[in-house]
Coordinates of C-alpha atoms and ligand atoms in Angstrom, one line a residue:
X27 CA 17.5 2.0 11.5
X28 CA 15.1 0.9 8.8
X29 CA 13.8 3.2 6.0
X30 CA 10.4 3.5 7.7
X31 CA 10.0 3.1 11.5
X32 CA 6.9 3.2 13.7
X33 CA 7.7 4.0 17.2
X34 CA 4.9 3.4 19.9
X35 CA 2.2 4.4 17.4
X36 CA -1.3 4.7 18.9
X37 CA -4.7 5.9 17.7
X38 CA -7.8 6.3 19.8
X39 CA -11.2 6.7 18.2
X40 CA -13.6 7.9 21.0
X41 CA -13.0 5.4 23.8
X42 CA -11.5 2.7 21.5
X43 CA -7.8 2.2 21.0
X44 CA -7.8 1.1 17.4
X45 CA -4.0 0.9 17.5
X46 CA -1.9 0.9 20.7
X47 CA 1.8 1.2 21.2
X48 CA 2.8 -0.4 17.9
X49 CA 6.5 -0.3 17.0
X50 CA 7.7 -1.9 13.8
X51 CA 10.3 -1.5 11.0
X52 CA 9.7 -1.5 7.3
X53 CA 13.2 -1.9 5.7
X54 CA 14.1 -1.0 2.1
X55 CA 14.4 -4.0 -0.3
X56 CA 12.1 -6.2 1.8
X57 CA 8.5 -7.2 2.0
X58 CA 7.1 -6.7 5.4
X59 CA 3.8 -8.5 6.2
X60 CA 1.2 -7.1 8.5
X61 CA -1.6 -9.5 9.4
X62 CA -4.4 -9.7 12.0
X63 CA -8.1 -10.4 12.3
X64 CA -10.8 -8.0 11.0
X65 CA -10.8 -4.8 12.9
X66 CA -7.3 -5.4 14.3
X67 CA -6.1 -1.9 13.2
X68 CA -4.1 -2.7 10.0
X69 CA -5.7 -0.1 7.8
X70 CA -5.6 2.5 10.6
X71 CA -1.8 2.0 10.7
X72 CA -1.6 2.5 6.9
X73 CA -3.7 5.7 7.2
X74 CA -1.4 7.0 10.0
X75 CA 1.7 6.3 7.9
X76 CA 0.1 8.0 4.9
X77 CA -0.8 11.1 6.9
X78 CA -4.6 10.6 6.6
X79 CA -5.2 9.7 10.3
X80 CA -3.4 11.7 13.1
X81 CA -1.6 9.8 15.8
X82 CA -2.8 9.9 19.3
X83 CA 0.7 8.9 20.5
X84 CA 4.1 7.8 19.1
X85 CA 6.2 8.8 16.1
X86 CA 6.7 7.7 12.5
X87 CA 10.1 8.2 10.9
X88 CA 11.3 8.0 7.4
X89 CA 15.1 7.9 7.1
X90 CA 15.2 8.9 10.7
X91 CA 13.1 12.1 10.2
X92 CA 9.7 12.5 11.8
X93 CA 6.9 12.5 9.2
X94 CA 3.9 12.0 11.4
X95 CA 2.7 15.6 11.4
X96 CA 2.9 15.9 7.6
X97 CA -0.2 16.2 5.4
X98 CA -0.9 13.3 3.0
X99 CA 0.3 15.2 -0.1
X100 CA 3.6 15.9 1.6
X101 CA 4.0 12.3 2.8
X102 CA 3.4 11.2 -0.8
X103 CA 6.0 13.6 -2.1
X104 CA 8.5 12.2 0.4
X105 CA 8.1 8.9 -1.4
X106 CA 5.4 6.9 0.5
X107 CA 2.7 5.6 -1.8
X108 CA -0.3 3.5 -0.8
X109 CA -3.2 1.5 -2.2
X110 CA -6.6 1.5 -0.6
X111 CA -8.4 -1.4 0.8
X112 CA -11.4 -0.3 -1.3
X113 CA -10.2 0.6 -4.8
X114 CA -10.3 4.3 -5.5
X115 CA -10.1 5.0 -9.2
X116 CA -11.6 7.6 -11.6
X117 CA -14.1 5.3 -13.1
X118 CA -15.0 7.5 -16.0
X119 CA -11.4 8.0 -17.1
X120 CA -9.3 5.4 -19.0
X121 CA -6.6 3.3 -17.5
X122 CA -3.8 5.3 -19.0
X123 CA -5.5 8.6 -17.8
X124 CA -5.9 7.2 -14.2
X125 CA -2.1 6.5 -14.1
X126 CA -1.0 9.6 -15.9
X127 CA -2.9 11.8 -13.5
X128 CA -1.0 10.2 -10.6
X129 CA 2.3 10.9 -12.4
X130 CA 1.3 14.4 -13.1
X131 CA 0.3 15.1 -9.6
X132 CA 3.7 13.9 -8.4
X133 CA 5.5 16.4 -10.8
X134 CA 3.6 19.3 -9.3
X135 CA 2.6 20.4 -12.8
X136 CA 0.2 23.2 -12.0
X137 CA 2.9 25.2 -10.1
X138 CA 5.4 24.6 -12.8
X139 CA 2.9 25.6 -15.6
X140 CA 2.4 29.0 -13.8
X141 CA 6.1 29.7 -13.6
X142 CA 7.3 28.4 -17.0
X143 CA 4.2 28.6 -19.2
X144 CA 2.2 26.0 -21.1
X145 CA 5.1 24.4 -22.9
X146 CA 6.4 23.0 -19.7
X147 CA 3.0 21.7 -18.8
X148 CA 2.7 20.0 -22.1
X149 CA 6.1 18.4 -21.7
X150 CA 5.3 17.2 -18.2
X151 CA 2.0 15.8 -19.5
X152 CA 3.8 13.9 -22.3
X153 CA 6.2 12.6 -19.6
X154 CA 3.4 11.5 -17.4
X155 CA 1.7 9.6 -20.3
X156 CA 5.1 8.0 -21.2
X157 CA 5.6 6.8 -17.6
X158 CA 1.9 5.6 -17.5
X159 CA 2.5 3.5 -20.6
X160 CA 5.7 2.1 -19.2
X161 CA 3.9 0.9 -16.1
X162 CA 1.0 -0.5 -18.2
X163 CA 3.5 -2.5 -20.2
X164 CA 5.3 -3.7 -17.1
X165 CA 2.0 -5.1 -15.7
X166 CA 0.8 -6.6 -19.1
X167 CA -2.2 -4.4 -19.3
X168 CA -1.6 -2.9 -22.8
X169 CA -4.9 -4.1 -24.2
X170 CA -6.8 -2.3 -21.4
X171 CA -5.0 1.0 -21.8
X172 CA -8.0 2.8 -23.2
X173 CA -10.7 1.0 -21.3
X174 CA -12.6 3.1 -18.7
X175 CA -11.4 2.0 -15.3
X176 CA -15.0 1.4 -14.2
X177 CA -15.3 -1.3 -17.0
X178 CA -12.5 -3.4 -15.7
X179 CA -12.8 -6.5 -13.6
X180 CA -12.0 -6.1 -9.9
X181 CA -8.6 -7.8 -10.2
X182 CA -7.6 -5.5 -13.0
X183 CA -8.8 -2.4 -11.1
X184 CA -6.6 -3.5 -8.3
X185 CA -3.6 -3.6 -10.7
X186 CA -4.4 0.0 -11.9
X187 CA -4.4 1.1 -8.2
X188 CA -1.0 -0.4 -7.8
X189 CA 0.3 1.2 -10.9
X190 CA -1.0 4.6 -9.7
X191 CA 0.9 4.1 -6.5
X192 CA 4.0 3.3 -8.5
X193 CA 3.6 6.2 -10.8
X194 CA 5.2 8.5 -8.2
X195 CA 8.3 6.4 -8.1
X196 CA 8.0 5.7 -4.3
X197 CA 10.6 4.4 -1.9
X198 CA 7.8 2.9 0.3
X199 CA 4.6 1.2 -0.9
X200 CA 1.8 0.5 1.5
X201 CA -0.4 -2.3 0.1
X202 CA -3.8 -2.7 1.9
X203 CA -5.1 -6.0 0.8
X204 CA -3.9 -5.9 -2.8
X205 CA -5.0 -9.3 -3.8
X206 CA -8.5 -9.3 -2.1
X207 CA -11.0 -10.6 -4.7
X208 CA -8.3 -12.0 -7.0
X209 CA -8.0 -15.6 -8.1
X210 CA -4.7 -17.5 -7.4
X211 CA -3.3 -17.0 -10.9
X212 CA -3.8 -13.2 -10.6
X213 CA -2.4 -13.1 -7.2
X214 CA 0.7 -15.0 -8.3
X215 CA 1.2 -12.5 -11.1
X216 CA 1.2 -9.7 -8.6
X217 CA 3.6 -11.6 -6.3
X218 CA 6.2 -11.5 -9.1
X219 CA 5.8 -7.7 -9.4
X220 CA 6.1 -7.3 -5.6
X221 CA 9.3 -9.4 -5.5
X222 CA 10.8 -7.3 -8.3
X223 CA 9.9 -4.0 -6.5
X224 CA 11.6 -5.3 -3.4
X225 CA 14.7 -6.3 -5.4
X226 CA 14.8 -2.7 -6.7
X227 CA 15.2 -1.6 -3.1
X228 CA 11.6 -0.5 -2.4
X229 CA 10.2 -1.0 1.0
X230 CA 6.8 -2.9 0.8
X231 CA 4.4 -3.1 3.7
X232 CA 1.9 -5.8 2.7
X233 CA -1.5 -6.2 4.5
X234 CA -3.3 -9.4 3.5
X235 CA -5.9 -11.8 4.7
X236 CA -4.7 -14.3 2.1
X237 CA -2.3 -16.2 4.5
X238 CA -0.7 -18.3 1.8
X239 CA 0.1 -15.2 -0.2
X240 CA 1.6 -13.1 2.6
X241 CA 3.5 -15.9 4.1
X242 CA 5.1 -16.9 0.8
X243 CA 6.2 -13.3 0.1
X244 CA 7.2 -11.7 3.3
X245 CA 10.6 -11.5 4.8
X246 CA 9.2 -10.5 8.2
X247 CA 5.6 -10.7 9.5
X248 CA 4.0 -8.7 12.2
X249 CA 0.7 -9.8 13.8
X250 CA -1.7 -7.3 15.4
X251 CA -4.8 -8.2 17.3
X252 CA -7.2 -5.7 18.9
X253 CA -4.7 -2.9 18.0
X254 CA -1.7 -4.3 19.7
X255 CA 1.4 -6.1 18.2
X256 CA 1.0 -9.7 19.3
X257 CA 4.2 -11.1 17.7
X258 CA 6.7 -10.6 14.9
X259 CA 9.0 -13.1 13.2
X260 CA 9.7 -14.9 10.0
X261 CA 6.6 -16.5 8.3
X262 CA 7.6 -19.9 9.7
X263 CA 7.9 -18.6 13.2
X264 CA 4.6 -16.7 13.0
X265 CA 2.7 -19.5 11.4
X266 CA 3.6 -21.9 14.2
X267 CA 2.8 -19.5 17.0
X268 CA -0.2 -20.8 19.0
X269 CA -1.4 -17.3 19.8
X270 CA -1.6 -16.4 16.1
X271 CA -3.6 -19.6 15.5
X272 CA -5.9 -18.8 18.4
X273 CA -6.5 -15.2 17.1
X274 CA -7.4 -16.4 13.7
X275 CA -9.6 -19.2 14.9
X276 CA -11.5 -16.7 17.1
X277 CA -11.8 -14.5 14.0
X278 CA -13.3 -17.3 11.9
X279 CA -15.8 -18.2 14.5
X280 CA -16.9 -14.5 14.7
X281 CA -17.4 -14.2 11.0
X282 CA -19.0 -17.6 10.5
Ligands
ATP320 N1 -12.5 6.7 11.4 C1 -12.8 5.8 12.4 N2 -13.7 6.2 13.4 C2 -13.9 5.3 14.4 N3 -13.5 4.1 14.5 C3 -12.7 3.7 13.5 C4 -12.3 4.5 12.4 N4 -11.4 3.8 11.6 C5 -11.3 2.6 12.2 N5 -12.1 2.5 13.3 C6 -12.1 1.4 14.2 O1 -10.8 1.0 14.5 C7 -10.6 -0.4 14.5 C8 -9.6 -0.8 13.5 O2 -10.0 -0.7 12.2 P1 -9.1 -1.0 10.9 O3 -9.9 -0.6 9.7 O4 -7.9 -0.3 11.1 O5 -9.0 -2.5 11.0 P2 -8.4 -3.6 10.0 O6 -7.3 -4.4 10.7 O7 -7.9 -2.9 8.8 O8 -9.6 -4.5 9.6 P3 -10.0 -5.2 8.2 O9 -9.2 -6.5 8.2 O10 -11.5 -5.6 8.4 O11 -9.8 -4.3 7.1 C9 -12.0 -1.0 14.2 O12 -12.7 -1.3 15.4 C10 -12.7 0.1 13.5 O13 -14.1 0.1 13.7
MG321 MG1 -8.4 -2.9 6.7

């Protein structure tokens, strides 16, 4: 059994099955791609894993234990971090503050401060800033540490989102279109980080419309269309599947 497992996961919104009967595995130390046309149900899957959207049917298991009835905060504490398709940062706070807040949150500082007093809270805060600076250095963002998040380019804001996710030292990272709006150089820089995270044993679920990016990085790719799993395989298998090509051509025609 893989670290994260989706077992017959479905979600209905009104009369619409946004996701229907999806089973897939997200193993540790691997990059798992999830692709599909606009509206296929990809973000809904991420939201269900993260505990933000309730399941209509099915189960989600982490290390064999059901997690799909947990609240988002609990899912995060179990080691599942995510980024949002639309970047969500504290625009009026600096880069280092944005990341430190995420570390702090993870440490459960307010409860600790109540029990042990302010000294512990200060120590936790110092630790959170140290971790934030470590991540900033890892992502070559030192010169932007004190910039307000709202002042950054879109590509840099996306990086900060990823650092916020990593601040919690997760076992699973759900990336909802992490390179959207980035140029190829920026995307390739992130690819290096994603490979490193996988080599450290983290399970990555990568949603992307940038085909070249997702195909070059993923060990296994799952394709969903209209909420249902269409096919799964290696990037090579998926790229040559006529049903996948047809689904994407249909999508391009719709959005043209
Ligand atoms: N909260 C909601 N209420 C009602 N319908 C929703 C809700 N969230 C998503 N949907 C619908 O569910 C379907 C799947 O949406 P979802 O955002 O998961 O697609 P996606 O694959 O992430 O698309 P994109 O590639 O455009 O981000 C769409 O038809 C969408 O309109
Ligand atoms: Mg989406």
